[in-house]
Amino acid sequence: MKAVLLRNGLLIDGTGKDAQAGMDVLIEGHQITSIGTHLSLPVHYDPADVDVIELDGKTIMPGMTEAHTHFTWQNSLYIQDIDFKPLEETMLGCYLNAQTMIKSGFTSCVSAAARGRVDIALRDAINQGLIVGPRMLANGAEISATGSFVDLHPNHVHVSGLSIFADGEDAVRRTVRSLLKEGADLVKLNVSGESLTPHARSEMTLYTLKEVRAAVEEAHARGKRVYTHARSSDSVKICVEAGVDIIGHADFIDDEAFEMLVEHKNRLFVVPALNWLVSTLEHGAQYFGQEAIDATGYKEGLEIALSNMNRLYKAGVRILPGGDYGFKWCPHGGYARDLEHFVKLVGMTPMDAIVSATKYGGQVMLMEDKIGTIEAGKLADILVVDGNPLDNISILQDHDKLHVVMKDGAYIVNKLPIRQVQGA
Ligand SMILES: [Zn+2]
């Protein structure tokens, strides 16, 4: 078994505890086995099997989790492009996106929908060690009502793309059952609209409580979870009442929806996907025209979302990074921008933003006992960052500063010299 000794780092362990300078972390095989100052080298090892890496004060932190991932969205301009790209090319793009993600420091991700069985095939290939990528919770097509914001083609055009349209409880049940049969870890429902699609705006609620509850019953009966797109206040209330596990957006919540989220904070997660709004406001006009972007109401919507995320954060609701990356104006690779938004726009401390990406990430992956923090006995999903993200959270976006990305004890990225034990 190989061992790796990371020496003299600034440890941000992901629990929220203060950073500690001068720390060593010992990794044996897949696991973190020891953490402390001036750790001695494991004597029972053949020296050739121990890598010693001097960090000279660089930051050691857990690998992060991206909680709103769409590998099958491939930096296209229009949502319709996702439907029209052939699945075979989409699959290849997903393979590359998975590599981009892990090299960006995100060693785990929760898919918030994908085309066909692409996620499932990708997850299985990663788990079998055939290809490099993050730990994945795989999703299937978005389950949507007819006329929802992803129902983008004229009625006479039938496209088998990013959505499966299901209206009424029976159709929703049937769709959830078939997606889970295929091997999805969770299903995604579009409960509210999205204002980039004028006929189904964010303030509209497009599924009923009965339909959402039907999906939750079917998923939970199989030990699986439900992820929703829910911007309107009513859609969030429906999701909480129906028992949805992961709520995407939750930006237009009124006081009642806020109280409901707080009441259920121990069982659910909120993933606001703020970068979608921020990036669309930054770059959308150049592609769609200023008038179209003004008509979305995203500018006012972002303000509302930020103040609601601030009060959810203060109330202890777990808010996770995950930003709907995969469009031309918010491409794959920028995932850590969400942490900057949490600090600069929502008002989180940098430490809490890191906890949301690490400890809460382990929780949303249902792997809290194995990943998300740097503690003895956990799997070695570890980053070494050149700089201190507590001083400048933006450095996590700089891939050049990610000097080591390790998943399960294996190097995905290593830019630092390795010495063998004799020289230690
Ligand atoms: Zn999404």
Short mmCIF file of C-alpha atoms and ligand atoms in Angstrom, two decimals:
data_model
loop_
_atom_site.label_atom_id
_atom_site.label_comp_id
_atom_site.label_asym_id
_atom_site.label_seq_id
_atom_site.Cartn_x
_atom_site.Cartn_y
_atom_site.Cartn_z
CA MET A 1 0.00 0.00 0.00
CA LYS A 2 1.25 3.49 -0.82
CA ALA A 3 1.44 6.25 1.75
CA VAL A 4 1.58 9.99 1.20
CA LEU A 5 2.75 12.43 3.85
CA LEU A 6 1.70 16.02 3.26
CA ARG A 7 3.94 18.16 5.46
CA ASN A 8 3.60 21.61 6.95
CA GLY A 9 0.30 22.81 5.54
CA LEU A 10 -2.33 25.26 6.74
CA LEU A 11 -5.15 22.84 7.55
CA ILE A 12 -8.74 23.87 6.88
CA ASP A 13 -10.37 20.59 7.79
CA GLY A 14 -13.90 21.39 6.58
CA THR A 15 -15.55 21.06 10.00
CA GLY A 16 -15.58 24.82 10.51
CA LYS A 17 -12.83 24.65 13.10
CA ASP A 18 -10.17 27.40 12.88
CA ALA A 19 -7.40 26.80 10.38
CA GLN A 20 -4.24 25.31 11.93
CA ALA A 21 -0.75 26.07 10.65
CA GLY A 22 2.16 23.63 10.49
CA MET A 23 0.00 20.53 10.06
CA ASP A 24 0.89 17.19 8.52
CA VAL A 25 -1.61 14.77 7.01
CA LEU A 26 -0.77 11.12 6.46
CA ILE A 27 -2.66 9.16 3.82
CA GLU A 28 -2.37 5.39 3.63
CA GLY A 29 -4.00 3.81 0.62
CA HIS A 30 -7.41 5.42 0.21
CA GLN A 31 -7.63 6.76 3.75
CA ILE A 32 -6.47 9.62 5.89
CA THR A 33 -4.91 7.88 8.87
CA SER A 34 -3.18 10.57 10.87
CA ILE A 35 -3.23 14.36 11.31
CA GLY A 36 -0.85 16.35 13.48
CA THR A 37 2.36 18.32 13.76
CA HIS A 38 5.71 16.71 12.89
CA LEU A 39 4.19 13.33 12.16
CA SER A 40 6.73 10.55 12.07
CA LEU A 41 6.94 8.47 8.96
CA PRO A 42 5.32 5.07 9.04
CA VAL A 43 8.20 2.70 9.85
CA HIS A 44 6.52 -0.43 8.53
CA TYR A 45 6.60 0.93 4.98
CA ASP A 46 9.10 0.21 2.29
CA PRO A 47 10.62 3.69 1.82
CA ALA A 48 9.89 3.53 -1.88
CA ASP A 49 6.20 3.39 -1.03
CA VAL A 50 6.03 6.66 0.91
CA ASP A 51 5.71 9.98 -0.90
CA VAL A 52 6.68 13.03 1.13
CA ILE A 53 5.35 16.35 -0.15
CA GLU A 54 6.46 19.58 1.51
CA LEU A 55 3.66 22.16 1.46
CA ASP A 56 5.57 25.10 2.93
CA GLY A 57 2.41 26.54 4.42
CA LYS A 58 0.09 25.98 1.48
CA THR A 59 -3.52 25.21 2.37
CA ILE A 60 -4.78 21.65 2.80
CA MET A 61 -8.54 21.35 2.56
CA PRO A 62 -11.13 18.72 1.62
CA GLY A 63 -12.18 18.22 -1.99
CA MET A 64 -15.33 20.22 -2.72
CA THR A 65 -18.80 19.11 -3.86
CA GLU A 66 -20.67 20.76 -6.72
CA ALA A 67 -24.33 20.31 -5.83
CA HIS A 68 -26.07 21.40 -9.04
CA THR A 69 -24.24 19.71 -11.89
CA HIS A 70 -25.25 19.19 -15.50
CA PHE A 71 -22.50 17.39 -17.37
CA THR A 72 -24.79 17.06 -20.39
CA TRP A 73 -25.14 20.87 -20.66
CA GLN A 74 -22.10 21.59 -22.80
CA ASN A 75 -21.53 25.31 -22.85
CA SER A 76 -24.17 25.84 -25.52
CA LEU A 77 -25.93 29.13 -26.09
CA TYR A 78 -29.56 28.02 -26.02
CA ILE A 79 -31.29 25.46 -23.82
CA GLN A 80 -32.67 23.96 -27.04
CA ASP A 81 -29.11 23.15 -28.14
CA ILE A 82 -29.00 20.56 -25.36
CA ASP A 83 -31.95 18.78 -26.97
CA PHE A 84 -30.48 18.84 -30.45
CA LYS A 85 -26.93 17.70 -29.81
CA PRO A 86 -26.67 13.98 -30.63
CA LEU A 87 -26.32 11.85 -27.55
CA GLU A 88 -23.07 10.28 -28.72
CA GLU A 89 -21.29 13.65 -28.91
CA THR A 90 -22.94 14.62 -25.64
CA MET A 91 -21.43 11.57 -23.97
CA LEU A 92 -17.92 12.54 -25.09
CA GLY A 93 -18.44 16.06 -23.83
CA CYS A 94 -19.54 14.67 -20.46
CA TYR A 95 -16.35 12.68 -20.19
CA LEU A 96 -14.37 15.90 -20.67
CA ASN A 97 -16.60 17.88 -18.30
CA ALA A 98 -16.07 15.29 -15.57
CA GLN A 99 -12.31 15.76 -15.93
CA THR A 100 -12.70 19.53 -15.89
CA MET A 101 -14.71 19.31 -12.70
CA ILE A 102 -12.30 17.22 -10.71
CA LYS A 103 -9.34 19.28 -11.90
CA SER A 104 -11.26 22.32 -10.62
CA GLY A 105 -11.06 20.88 -7.10
CA PHE A 106 -14.54 19.37 -7.00
CA THR A 107 -14.12 15.72 -6.09
CA SER A 108 -17.85 15.06 -5.76
CA CYS A 109 -20.99 16.25 -7.45
CA VAL A 110 -24.75 15.92 -7.36
CA SER A 111 -26.29 15.90 -10.79
CA ALA A 112 -29.35 18.09 -11.19
CA ALA A 113 -30.45 16.29 -14.38
CA ALA A 114 -28.86 14.89 -17.48
CA ARG A 115 -29.86 13.58 -20.86
CA GLY A 116 -30.64 9.90 -21.26
CA ARG A 117 -28.49 7.49 -19.30
CA VAL A 118 -25.36 9.57 -19.75
CA ASP A 119 -24.84 10.33 -16.05
CA ILE A 120 -25.39 6.74 -15.09
CA ALA A 121 -22.84 5.43 -17.60
CA LEU A 122 -20.38 8.13 -16.54
CA ARG A 123 -20.80 7.42 -12.81
CA ASP A 124 -20.31 3.70 -13.34
CA ALA A 125 -17.19 4.20 -15.49
CA ILE A 126 -15.71 6.54 -12.86
CA ASN A 127 -16.52 4.14 -10.03
CA GLN A 128 -14.94 1.27 -11.95
CA GLY A 129 -11.78 3.33 -12.41
CA LEU A 130 -12.08 3.35 -16.20
CA ILE A 131 -12.07 7.14 -16.44
CA VAL A 132 -11.17 10.06 -14.19
CA GLY A 133 -13.94 12.11 -12.64
CA PRO A 134 -15.60 13.14 -9.39
CA ARG A 135 -17.74 10.95 -7.21
CA MET A 136 -21.16 11.37 -8.75
CA LEU A 137 -24.78 11.08 -7.83
CA ALA A 138 -26.31 10.41 -11.23
CA ASN A 139 -29.56 11.88 -12.44
CA GLY A 140 -31.82 11.31 -15.42
CA ALA A 141 -33.90 13.58 -17.63
CA GLU A 142 -35.75 16.48 -16.02
CA ILE A 143 -39.33 15.58 -15.21
CA SER A 144 -41.44 18.49 -16.36
CA ALA A 145 -45.03 19.48 -16.91
CA THR A 146 -46.21 20.21 -20.42
CA GLY A 147 -45.69 23.91 -20.99
CA SER A 148 -42.86 24.18 -18.48
CA PHE A 149 -39.78 26.27 -19.13
CA VAL A 150 -38.00 23.38 -20.81
CA ASP A 151 -40.95 22.72 -23.16
CA LEU A 152 -39.32 24.79 -25.85
CA HIS A 153 -40.43 23.33 -29.15
CA PRO A 154 -43.68 23.87 -31.05
CA ASN A 155 -46.31 21.23 -30.32
CA HIS A 156 -45.89 19.57 -33.73
CA VAL A 157 -42.18 18.98 -33.09
CA HIS A 158 -41.39 15.99 -30.90
CA VAL A 159 -37.94 15.92 -29.37
CA SER A 160 -36.49 13.38 -26.97
CA GLY A 161 -34.10 15.65 -25.14
CA LEU A 162 -33.38 16.99 -21.71
CA SER A 163 -36.92 16.54 -20.38
CA ILE A 164 -39.54 13.87 -20.00
CA PHE A 165 -42.96 15.46 -19.90
CA ALA A 166 -45.25 13.96 -17.30
CA ASP A 167 -48.64 15.41 -16.36
CA GLY A 168 -50.70 14.10 -13.50
CA GLU A 169 -49.76 11.85 -10.62
CA ASP A 170 -49.77 8.61 -12.60
CA ALA A 171 -47.48 9.92 -15.31
CA VAL A 172 -45.10 11.36 -12.70
CA ARG A 173 -45.03 8.05 -10.83
CA ARG A 174 -44.38 6.12 -14.02
CA THR A 175 -41.54 8.45 -15.01
CA VAL A 176 -39.86 8.34 -11.60
CA ARG A 177 -40.12 4.55 -11.53
CA SER A 178 -38.57 4.19 -14.97
CA LEU A 179 -35.70 6.63 -14.29
CA LEU A 180 -34.82 4.88 -11.05
CA LYS A 181 -35.02 1.49 -12.77
CA GLU A 182 -32.36 2.75 -15.19
CA GLY A 183 -30.00 3.41 -12.28
CA ALA A 184 -30.40 7.09 -11.36
CA ASP A 185 -29.42 8.02 -7.79
CA LEU A 186 -32.05 10.73 -7.69
CA VAL A 187 -34.67 12.37 -9.90
CA LYS A 188 -35.23 16.02 -10.81
CA LEU A 189 -38.57 17.77 -11.07
CA ASN A 190 -39.17 21.24 -12.45
CA VAL A 191 -41.76 22.60 -10.04
CA SER A 192 -41.54 26.31 -10.89
CA GLY A 193 -40.78 28.14 -14.12
CA GLU A 194 -37.65 29.97 -15.22
CA SER A 195 -37.96 33.46 -16.62
CA LEU A 196 -35.56 33.00 -19.51
CA THR A 197 -38.53 31.13 -21.02
CA PRO A 198 -41.26 33.79 -21.30
CA HIS A 199 -44.21 31.35 -21.24
CA ALA A 200 -43.11 29.80 -17.94
CA ARG A 201 -41.65 32.45 -15.67
CA SER A 202 -39.86 31.85 -12.37
CA GLU A 203 -42.84 33.15 -10.38
CA MET A 204 -45.11 30.46 -11.87
CA THR A 205 -45.73 27.17 -10.10
CA LEU A 206 -46.10 24.42 -12.70
CA TYR A 207 -46.58 21.23 -10.71
CA THR A 208 -49.18 20.54 -8.05
CA LEU A 209 -48.57 19.25 -4.54
CA LYS A 210 -50.10 15.93 -5.56
CA GLU A 211 -47.73 15.52 -8.49
CA VAL A 212 -44.65 16.39 -6.43
CA ARG A 213 -45.78 14.16 -3.59
CA ALA A 214 -46.22 11.29 -6.04
CA ALA A 215 -42.61 11.70 -7.17
CA VAL A 216 -41.33 11.82 -3.59
CA GLU A 217 -43.31 8.72 -2.61
CA GLU A 218 -41.91 6.73 -5.53
CA ALA A 219 -38.33 7.87 -4.98
CA HIS A 220 -38.37 7.39 -1.22
CA ALA A 221 -39.97 3.96 -1.61
CA ARG A 222 -36.79 2.98 -3.45
CA GLY A 223 -34.41 4.71 -1.04
CA LYS A 224 -33.74 7.50 -3.56
CA ARG A 225 -34.16 11.26 -3.38
CA VAL A 226 -35.88 14.09 -5.24
CA TYR A 227 -34.18 17.28 -6.46
CA THR A 228 -36.36 20.15 -7.64
CA HIS A 229 -36.15 23.40 -9.55
CA ALA A 230 -38.27 25.70 -7.41
CA ARG A 231 -38.04 29.48 -7.61
CA SER A 232 -41.57 30.64 -6.77
CA SER A 233 -42.66 30.78 -3.16
CA ASP A 234 -45.56 28.38 -3.75
CA SER A 235 -43.30 25.87 -5.47
CA VAL A 236 -40.94 25.87 -2.47
CA LYS A 237 -43.87 25.34 -0.08
CA ILE A 238 -45.07 22.43 -2.21
CA CYS A 239 -41.58 20.92 -2.17
CA VAL A 240 -41.18 21.16 1.60
CA GLU A 241 -44.66 19.78 2.21
CA ALA A 242 -44.14 16.94 -0.24
CA GLY A 243 -40.82 15.98 1.38
CA VAL A 244 -38.41 16.98 -1.40
CA ASP A 245 -34.79 16.40 -0.37
CA ILE A 246 -32.82 19.00 -2.35
CA ILE A 247 -34.41 22.27 -3.42
CA GLY A 248 -32.76 24.23 -6.20
CA HIS A 249 -33.03 28.05 -6.16
CA ALA A 250 -35.71 28.86 -3.50
CA ASP A 251 -35.19 32.52 -4.29
CA PHE A 252 -38.67 34.05 -4.18
CA ILE A 253 -39.65 32.63 -0.79
CA ASP A 254 -42.11 34.53 1.39
CA ASP A 255 -42.04 34.39 5.19
CA GLU A 256 -44.14 31.25 5.32
CA ALA A 257 -41.87 29.39 2.89
CA PHE A 258 -38.85 30.64 4.84
CA GLU A 259 -40.27 29.28 8.10
CA MET A 260 -41.01 25.94 6.43
CA LEU A 261 -37.45 25.63 5.15
CA VAL A 262 -36.05 26.47 8.58
CA GLU A 263 -38.35 23.96 10.27
CA HIS A 264 -37.08 21.19 7.96
CA LYS A 265 -33.45 22.33 7.80
CA ASN A 266 -32.08 19.09 9.20
CA ARG A 267 -33.44 16.98 6.39
CA LEU A 268 -33.19 19.19 3.30
CA PHE A 269 -30.61 21.17 1.36
CA VAL A 270 -30.95 24.38 -0.63
CA VAL A 271 -28.80 24.92 -3.71
CA PRO A 272 -29.48 28.45 -4.95
CA ALA A 273 -27.43 28.18 -8.17
CA LEU A 274 -26.65 31.87 -7.86
CA ASN A 275 -24.12 31.84 -10.62
CA TRP A 276 -26.84 31.28 -13.20
CA LEU A 277 -28.37 34.63 -12.26
CA VAL A 278 -25.05 36.44 -11.84
CA SER A 279 -23.55 35.19 -15.10
CA THR A 280 -26.73 35.72 -17.11
CA LEU A 281 -26.85 39.32 -15.90
CA GLU A 282 -23.14 39.77 -16.67
CA HIS A 283 -23.11 38.29 -20.15
CA GLY A 284 -26.69 37.61 -21.27
CA ALA A 285 -27.24 40.92 -23.05
CA GLN A 286 -24.42 40.24 -25.47
CA TYR A 287 -26.15 37.04 -26.61
CA PHE A 288 -29.86 37.72 -26.14
CA GLY A 289 -30.08 41.53 -26.14
CA GLN A 290 -30.56 43.83 -23.16
CA GLU A 291 -34.31 43.95 -23.64
CA ALA A 292 -34.66 40.18 -23.29
CA ILE A 293 -32.49 40.14 -20.16
CA ASP A 294 -34.45 43.03 -18.63
CA ALA A 295 -37.66 41.12 -19.32
CA THR A 296 -36.44 38.15 -17.27
CA GLY A 297 -36.50 40.26 -14.12
CA TYR A 298 -33.25 38.56 -13.07
CA LYS A 299 -31.79 41.83 -11.79
CA GLU A 300 -34.53 42.26 -9.20
CA GLY A 301 -34.70 38.48 -8.79
CA LEU A 302 -31.04 38.30 -7.81
CA GLU A 303 -31.51 40.96 -5.12
CA ILE A 304 -34.43 39.00 -3.67
CA ALA A 305 -32.52 35.72 -3.90
CA LEU A 306 -29.52 37.21 -2.09
CA SER A 307 -31.51 38.60 0.80
CA ASN A 308 -33.38 35.31 1.17
CA MET A 309 -30.15 33.29 1.06
CA ASN A 310 -28.74 35.57 3.72
CA ARG A 311 -31.65 34.92 6.06
CA LEU A 312 -31.66 31.17 5.34
CA TYR A 313 -27.90 31.09 6.05
CA LYS A 314 -28.35 32.93 9.33
CA ALA A 315 -31.14 30.52 10.29
CA GLY A 316 -28.81 27.55 9.77
CA VAL A 317 -30.31 26.14 6.57
CA ARG A 318 -27.64 24.25 4.63
CA ILE A 319 -26.94 26.21 1.44
CA LEU A 320 -24.63 24.52 -1.03
CA PRO A 321 -22.61 25.70 -4.03
CA GLY A 322 -23.74 24.49 -7.43
CA GLY A 323 -24.34 26.95 -10.16
CA ASP A 324 -25.96 25.44 -13.26
CA TYR A 325 -22.65 25.61 -15.14
CA GLY A 326 -22.72 24.43 -18.74
CA PHE A 327 -23.85 27.40 -20.83
CA LYS A 328 -21.84 29.64 -23.09
CA TRP A 329 -21.96 32.47 -20.57
CA CYS A 330 -21.35 30.25 -17.50
CA PRO A 331 -19.13 27.44 -18.76
CA HIS A 332 -17.90 24.34 -16.98
CA GLY A 333 -14.82 24.88 -14.84
CA GLY A 334 -15.98 28.03 -13.04
CA TYR A 335 -17.70 26.10 -10.26
CA ALA A 336 -15.85 27.78 -7.37
CA ARG A 337 -17.44 31.11 -8.32
CA ASP A 338 -20.38 30.05 -6.19
CA LEU A 339 -18.20 30.24 -3.08
CA GLU A 340 -17.23 33.79 -3.98
CA HIS A 341 -20.92 34.66 -4.42
CA PHE A 342 -21.63 33.14 -0.99
CA VAL A 343 -19.01 35.38 0.61
CA LYS A 344 -19.37 38.59 -1.37
CA LEU A 345 -23.09 38.55 -2.15
CA VAL A 346 -24.79 36.38 0.49
CA GLY A 347 -22.63 37.44 3.43
CA MET A 348 -21.19 34.10 4.50
CA THR A 349 -17.83 34.01 6.21
CA PRO A 350 -15.17 32.41 3.98
CA MET A 351 -14.99 29.53 6.46
CA ASP A 352 -18.74 28.91 6.22
CA ALA A 353 -18.56 29.00 2.41
CA ILE A 354 -15.85 26.32 2.58
CA VAL A 355 -17.91 24.26 5.03
CA SER A 356 -20.87 24.45 2.64
CA ALA A 357 -18.68 23.11 -0.18
CA THR A 358 -17.01 20.40 1.91
CA LYS A 359 -18.77 19.19 5.05
CA TYR A 360 -22.26 19.83 3.68
CA GLY A 361 -21.07 18.34 0.41
CA GLY A 362 -20.30 15.08 2.17
CA GLN A 363 -23.78 15.21 3.69
CA VAL A 364 -25.62 15.84 0.43
CA MET A 365 -23.62 13.01 -1.16
CA LEU A 366 -24.86 10.76 1.70
CA MET A 367 -21.20 10.05 2.47
CA GLU A 368 -20.81 12.16 5.60
CA ASP A 369 -18.88 9.37 7.35
CA LYS A 370 -16.42 9.07 4.44
CA ILE A 371 -15.86 12.46 2.77
CA GLY A 372 -16.32 16.20 3.27
CA THR A 373 -13.81 16.77 6.08
CA ILE A 374 -10.17 15.96 6.74
CA GLU A 375 -10.31 13.60 9.68
CA ALA A 376 -8.59 10.31 10.45
CA GLY A 377 -10.56 7.42 8.98
CA LYS A 378 -12.04 9.41 6.10
CA LEU A 379 -11.28 8.86 2.45
CA ALA A 380 -8.49 11.04 1.12
CA ASP A 381 -10.32 13.56 -1.08
CA ILE A 382 -7.92 16.45 -0.58
CA LEU A 383 -6.86 19.72 -2.18
CA VAL A 384 -3.62 21.62 -1.72
CA VAL A 385 -4.10 25.29 -2.58
CA ASP A 386 -1.30 27.78 -3.10
CA GLY A 387 -2.65 30.55 -0.90
CA ASN A 388 -5.24 30.93 1.82
CA PRO A 389 -8.87 30.88 0.65
CA LEU A 390 -9.90 32.37 3.99
CA ASP A 391 -8.07 35.54 2.95
CA ASN A 392 -9.24 35.40 -0.65
CA ILE A 393 -11.99 32.94 -1.51
CA SER A 394 -11.54 33.68 -5.22
CA ILE A 395 -8.26 31.77 -5.39
CA LEU A 396 -10.26 28.55 -5.47
CA GLN A 397 -11.27 29.52 -9.02
CA ASP A 398 -7.64 29.72 -10.12
CA HIS A 399 -6.78 26.25 -11.36
CA ASP A 400 -3.07 27.15 -11.39
CA LYS A 401 -3.24 27.49 -7.62
CA LEU A 402 -4.65 24.00 -7.14
CA HIS A 403 -1.34 22.26 -6.63
CA VAL A 404 -2.75 18.92 -5.57
CA VAL A 405 -6.13 17.35 -6.22
CA MET A 406 -6.40 13.92 -4.64
CA LYS A 407 -9.40 11.63 -4.76
CA ASP A 408 -9.55 8.42 -2.79
CA GLY A 409 -5.84 8.70 -2.07
CA ALA A 410 -4.86 8.92 -5.75
CA TYR A 411 -3.32 11.99 -7.38
CA ILE A 412 -5.57 13.58 -9.99
CA VAL A 413 -3.33 16.66 -10.10
CA ASN A 414 0.07 17.07 -8.48
CA LYS A 415 2.33 19.99 -9.26
CA LEU A 416 4.58 19.58 -6.21
CA PRO A 417 7.83 17.63 -5.98
CA ILE A 418 7.63 14.23 -4.34
CA ARG A 419 10.49 12.99 -2.17
CA GLN A 420 10.88 9.45 -0.94
CA VAL A 421 11.18 8.63 2.72
CA GLN A 422 15.00 8.35 2.85
CA GLY A 423 15.41 12.04 2.30
CA ALA A 424 12.93 12.98 5.01
ZN ZN B 1 -30.15 23.29 -13.41
#
